[in-house]
C-alpha cells in the first residue's frame, strides 16, 4: 500500500480471510511439489547378458594358475580360504561384478551402511565346527566360559527390540501373531511348534538328522524323500492345520528364507526352516542372530585376506575348453580385452543359469531363481515418533517382508537420519515373468509399490522420506521347490576330475551356511 493510503479494519479482515483460504492450497502445492531422491541399482545383468551373444574379442593375454575359481560369492570366497589355509596359494578368483561377496554385498550413504542382500546369520549348530571356527577367526566367537557356553561379541548380535509385527492395527513384540487370536488358532500354533521340536531332534538309524545343516548331512530315508516331493501347503492340510494366522506365519517365513511361499516350496524345505537349526550351541543366545548395518557383507569382508592380490573383479568368463589343462576365456570389462587363463583345475562357484551359458548346454533339471527388490530408505530422524523401531519390522498380510532398521546396533548418543531397508520377494509360479516385470519397473512405479505396502503400518511415512534407493536382483536365490534338494545330484558331479561346481543353488537353499560349505567341501575335493 502506498504511503498515506487508508486501510480499513474491514479490508484487513477480508485479507486475513482470503489468506486463510490460500493456506491449504499452498500446503497442497508444497506437498505436490515435494520430490524424493529416487535411484535404481542392481546386479550388472546387462554385462552378464553378454553371455548370450558371446561377442568378445580374441584373447590378447595369457595367465597360468593351478586353481581357478569363477565366482566371487560366499562359495568362491570359502574355497579361497580353504586353499590358503591348506598351504595352496597358486589360485586366482574371477568375478563378474565390480566387487566380491555376491548376495552378501552392501551399500553406504552419509548416515549408515546398509545391506544389498543377505543381512544376518543365525547361530550355528554345535555340529557346524567349520563355521564356528570361521566365527572365531572373525572374532565374533571369543572362546567358552567356565560352563562351556560360547562367549560371543554381543555388539555383533541383535539388540532388543529384535522383532515386531504390525497386527490388528498395532505393533506387538515377536512376529508370531498373538493379540486377539482364537483359542483354536493358539492350539494349532502350539501343535505345529511341538511337531517342529520333534523334527528338530529326529534322526535315522544311522544317526543322521532328518533335517541338517549343511543339507548334504541330512538323512535320505524314504520318509524324508517323500516330504521333499510334496508342496508344504498340501502337507499342512494333511496335518489338519487350518488357521489363517498360522498359514500367514509359515508363508512369511518361507518367503523370507526361500523367496517362495507355502504354495510353492516343498514340505521338506518348509519344515527345515524350523527344524534345521538345532539351537544347541548356546543356551544364552539361542534366540538371537548375528547382524550388522551392512548385513552379511561384514562376513564377506573377512575373506578379503585370502583374496588380496588373487582376485579380479569385472571379469566375465564366457568359454571353457578341456584338454590336458583347462583353457578359460574371460572378458576384462575395465581394460576391454579378453584373457586366456590356463588352469589345472577350475571351480565354477557360479549359479546354474550362468553355467548353462558358459558350457553351451543345459546340464540337468530346472532351477527356479526368485527375483527380489530391496529398497533402502533414508528418513528424517523424527520417523517413528515414540515407537521404538525393532531390528526386524514385519507387517501382517503384507506382500513385502517388512523392513530392517539398519542402525539398530548404533550406540551413539546423537543420531542423524534413520536408514531402513525394505525387502520384497516375488512369490509366484512364474519367476521368469516376475523377473521381467521387476526389471521393467521405473522409479515412480517402484516407489508406489513400496509405499503402498509400508503405509499399512506407517500412513505418513512419505512425509519423512529423504531418499529411496531401489536394488533389483533378478536371480536372487534358488527356490526349494519339490525335488530340488535331493533331485539334482547329477549337476554336482565334476567333469573329468578337472572342473568342479559349488554354489548354494546346488544345495537348493540360498543361505550363508550352504554357500560356505559348498566352497569348502569342493575345494577339499579339488586338493
PDB file of N, CA and C in Angstrom, residues 261-301:
ATOM      1  N   UNK A 261       6.629 -68.858  -1.200  1.00  0.00           N
ATOM      2  CA  UNK A 261       5.824 -69.181  -0.034  1.00  0.00           C
ATOM      3  C   UNK A 261       5.374 -70.628   0.012  1.00  0.00           C
ATOM      4  N   UNK A 262       4.416 -70.912   0.894  1.00  0.00           N
ATOM      5  CA  UNK A 262       3.997 -72.286   1.169  1.00  0.00           C
ATOM      6  C   UNK A 262       3.261 -72.934  -0.005  1.00  0.00           C
ATOM      7  N   UNK A 263       2.803 -72.145  -0.971  1.00  0.00           N
ATOM      8  CA  UNK A 263       2.141 -72.704  -2.155  1.00  0.00           C
ATOM      9  C   UNK A 263       3.134 -73.326  -3.134  1.00  0.00           C
ATOM     10  N   UNK A 264       4.443 -73.082  -2.930  1.00  0.00           N
ATOM     11  CA  UNK A 264       5.423 -73.489  -3.930  1.00  0.00           C
ATOM     12  C   UNK A 264       6.571 -74.336  -3.376  1.00  0.00           C
ATOM     13  N   UNK A 265       7.038 -74.060  -2.164  1.00  0.00           N
ATOM     14  CA  UNK A 265       8.198 -74.794  -1.650  1.00  0.00           C
ATOM     15  C   UNK A 265       7.787 -76.182  -1.185  1.00  0.00           C
ATOM     16  N   UNK A 266       8.759 -77.062  -1.093  1.00  0.00           N
ATOM     17  CA  UNK A 266       8.469 -78.429  -0.656  1.00  0.00           C
ATOM     18  C   UNK A 266       8.198 -78.475   0.846  1.00  0.00           C
ATOM     19  N   UNK A 267       7.506 -79.526   1.261  1.00  0.00           N
ATOM     20  CA  UNK A 267       7.245 -79.714   2.684  1.00  0.00           C
ATOM     21  C   UNK A 267       8.558 -79.872   3.443  1.00  0.00           C
ATOM     22  N   UNK A 268       9.531 -80.549   2.814  1.00  0.00           N
ATOM     23  CA  UNK A 268      10.829 -80.723   3.456  1.00  0.00           C
ATOM     24  C   UNK A 268      11.475 -79.365   3.747  1.00  0.00           C
ATOM     25  N   UNK A 269      11.445 -78.473   2.774  1.00  0.00           N
ATOM     26  CA  UNK A 269      12.043 -77.147   2.957  1.00  0.00           C
ATOM     27  C   UNK A 269      11.290 -76.353   4.016  1.00  0.00           C
ATOM     28  N   UNK A 270       9.957 -76.437   3.997  1.00  0.00           N
ATOM     29  CA  UNK A 270       9.160 -75.713   4.992  1.00  0.00           C
ATOM     30  C   UNK A 270       9.465 -76.168   6.406  1.00  0.00           C
ATOM     31  N   UNK A 271       9.614 -77.463   6.599  1.00  0.00           N
ATOM     32  CA  UNK A 271       9.936 -77.990   7.924  1.00  0.00           C
ATOM     33  C   UNK A 271      11.383 -77.651   8.287  1.00  0.00           C
ATOM     34  N   UNK A 272      12.281 -77.716   7.305  1.00  0.00           N
ATOM     35  CA  UNK A 272      13.697 -77.431   7.565  1.00  0.00           C
ATOM     36  C   UNK A 272      13.893 -76.020   8.110  1.00  0.00           C
ATOM     37  N   UNK A 273      13.064 -75.081   7.673  1.00  0.00           N
ATOM     38  CA  UNK A 273      13.175 -73.711   8.177  1.00  0.00           C
ATOM     39  C   UNK A 273      13.146 -73.700   9.699  1.00  0.00           C
ATOM     40  N   UNK A 274      12.322 -74.541  10.289  1.00  0.00           N
ATOM     41  CA  UNK A 274      12.163 -74.579  11.743  1.00  0.00           C
ATOM     42  C   UNK A 274      13.021 -75.662  12.403  1.00  0.00           C
ATOM     43  N   UNK A 275      13.297 -76.765  11.690  1.00  0.00           N
ATOM     44  CA  UNK A 275      13.945 -77.926  12.310  1.00  0.00           C
ATOM     45  C   UNK A 275      15.425 -78.044  11.978  1.00  0.00           C
ATOM     46  N   UNK A 276      15.899 -77.332  10.973  1.00  0.00           N
ATOM     47  CA  UNK A 276      17.295 -77.457  10.571  1.00  0.00           C
ATOM     48  C   UNK A 276      18.252 -76.836  11.570  1.00  0.00           C
ATOM     49  N   UNK A 277      17.830 -75.774  12.211  1.00  0.00           N
ATOM     50  CA  UNK A 277      18.663 -75.108  13.207  1.00  0.00           C
ATOM     51  C   UNK A 277      18.321 -75.699  14.581  1.00  0.00           C
ATOM     52  N   UNK A 278      19.337 -76.237  15.254  1.00  0.00           N
ATOM     53  CA  UNK A 278      19.090 -77.040  16.449  1.00  0.00           C
ATOM     54  C   UNK A 278      19.064 -76.234  17.754  1.00  0.00           C
ATOM     55  N   UNK A 279      19.512 -74.977  17.698  1.00  0.00           N
ATOM     56  CA  UNK A 279      19.559 -74.147  18.914  1.00  0.00           C
ATOM     57  C   UNK A 279      20.316 -74.851  20.039  1.00  0.00           C
ATOM     58  N   UNK A 280      21.424 -75.527  19.675  1.00  0.00           N
ATOM     59  CA  UNK A 280      22.121 -76.353  20.657  1.00  0.00           C
ATOM     60  C   UNK A 280      23.551 -75.906  20.942  1.00  0.00           C
ATOM     61  N   UNK A 281      23.957 -74.748  20.385  1.00  0.00           N
ATOM     62  CA  UNK A 281      25.333 -74.287  20.627  1.00  0.00           C
ATOM     63  C   UNK A 281      25.401 -73.390  21.861  1.00  0.00           C
ATOM     64  N   UNK A 282      24.453 -72.471  21.979  1.00  0.00           N
ATOM     65  CA  UNK A 282      24.464 -71.516  23.085  1.00  0.00           C
ATOM     66  C   UNK A 282      23.116 -71.502  23.792  1.00  0.00           C
ATOM     67  N   UNK A 283      23.135 -71.642  25.104  1.00  0.00           N
ATOM     68  CA  UNK A 283      21.902 -71.556  25.887  1.00  0.00           C
ATOM     69  C   UNK A 283      21.471 -70.103  26.059  1.00  0.00           C
ATOM     70  N   UNK A 284      22.435 -69.220  26.195  1.00  0.00           N
ATOM     71  CA  UNK A 284      22.156 -67.816  26.488  1.00  0.00           C
ATOM     72  C   UNK A 284      21.622 -67.057  25.285  1.00  0.00           C
ATOM     73  N   UNK A 285      22.179 -67.346  24.085  1.00  0.00           N
ATOM     74  CA  UNK A 285      21.891 -66.514  22.923  1.00  0.00           C
ATOM     75  C   UNK A 285      21.080 -67.219  21.841  1.00  0.00           C
ATOM     76  N   UNK A 286      20.459 -68.354  22.152  1.00  0.00           N
ATOM     77  CA  UNK A 286      19.900 -69.189  21.090  1.00  0.00           C
ATOM     78  C   UNK A 286      18.824 -68.508  20.243  1.00  0.00           C
ATOM     79  N   UNK A 287      18.154 -67.464  20.771  1.00  0.00           N
ATOM     80  CA  UNK A 287      17.098 -66.803  20.011  1.00  0.00           C
ATOM     81  C   UNK A 287      17.601 -65.597  19.225  1.00  0.00           C
ATOM     82  N   UNK A 288      18.899 -65.279  19.323  1.00  0.00           N
ATOM     83  CA  UNK A 288      19.441 -64.112  18.631  1.00  0.00           C
ATOM     84  C   UNK A 288      20.176 -64.530  17.360  1.00  0.00           C
ATOM     85  N   UNK A 289      20.489 -63.527  16.549  1.00  0.00           N
ATOM     86  CA  UNK A 289      21.250 -63.770  15.320  1.00  0.00           C
ATOM     87  C   UNK A 289      22.380 -62.753  15.249  1.00  0.00           C
ATOM     88  N   UNK A 290      23.384 -63.070  14.438  1.00  0.00           N
ATOM     89  CA  UNK A 290      24.450 -62.115  14.152  1.00  0.00           C
ATOM     90  C   UNK A 290      23.976 -61.196  13.029  1.00  0.00           C
ATOM     91  N   UNK A 291      24.195 -59.906  13.201  1.00  0.00           N
ATOM     92  CA  UNK A 291      23.795 -58.964  12.160  1.00  0.00           C
ATOM     93  C   UNK A 291      24.656 -57.712  12.248  1.00  0.00           C
ATOM     94  N   UNK A 292      24.659 -56.941  11.166  1.00  0.00           N
ATOM     95  CA  UNK A 292      25.489 -55.754  11.056  1.00  0.00           C
ATOM     96  C   UNK A 292      24.766 -54.749  10.163  1.00  0.00           C
ATOM     97  N   UNK A 293      25.089 -53.452  10.263  1.00  0.00           N
ATOM     98  CA  UNK A 293      24.432 -52.471   9.394  1.00  0.00           C
ATOM     99  C   UNK A 293      24.544 -52.842   7.913  1.00  0.00           C
ATOM    100  N   UNK A 294      25.706 -53.363   7.507  1.00  0.00           N
ATOM    101  CA  UNK A 294      25.912 -53.735   6.105  1.00  0.00           C
ATOM    102  C   UNK A 294      25.478 -55.159   5.808  1.00  0.00           C
ATOM    103  N   UNK A 295      24.877 -55.832   6.775  1.00  0.00           N
ATOM    104  CA  UNK A 295      24.439 -57.199   6.566  1.00  0.00           C
ATOM    105  C   UNK A 295      25.618 -58.148   6.426  1.00  0.00           C
ATOM    106  N   UNK A 296      25.428 -59.225   5.664  1.00  0.00           N
ATOM    107  CA  UNK A 296      26.460 -60.255   5.554  1.00  0.00           C
ATOM    108  C   UNK A 296      27.680 -59.832   4.745  1.00  0.00           C
ATOM    109  N   UNK A 297      27.662 -58.593   4.253  1.00  0.00           N
ATOM    110  CA  UNK A 297      28.883 -58.063   3.642  1.00  0.00           C
ATOM    111  C   UNK A 297      30.008 -58.012   4.672  1.00  0.00           C
ATOM    112  N   UNK A 298      29.655 -57.895   5.954  1.00  0.00           N
ATOM    113  CA  UNK A 298      30.667 -57.943   7.003  1.00  0.00           C
ATOM    114  C   UNK A 298      31.390 -59.296   6.990  1.00  0.00           C
ATOM    115  N   UNK A 299      30.628 -60.352   6.800  1.00  0.00           N
ATOM    116  CA  UNK A 299      31.230 -61.689   6.729  1.00  0.00           C
ATOM    117  C   UNK A 299      32.065 -61.844   5.465  1.00  0.00           C
ATOM    118  N   UNK A 300      31.553 -61.329   4.347  1.00  0.00           N
ATOM    119  CA  UNK A 300      32.303 -61.414   3.088  1.00  0.00           C
ATOM    120  C   UNK A 300      33.647 -60.704   3.205  1.00  0.00           C
ATOM    121  N   UNK A 301      33.669 -59.605   3.939  1.00  0.00           N
ATOM    122  CA  UNK A 301      34.906 -58.833   4.094  1.00  0.00           C
ATOM    123  C   UNK A 301      35.971 -59.635   4.839  1.00  0.00           C
TER     124      UNK A 301
END
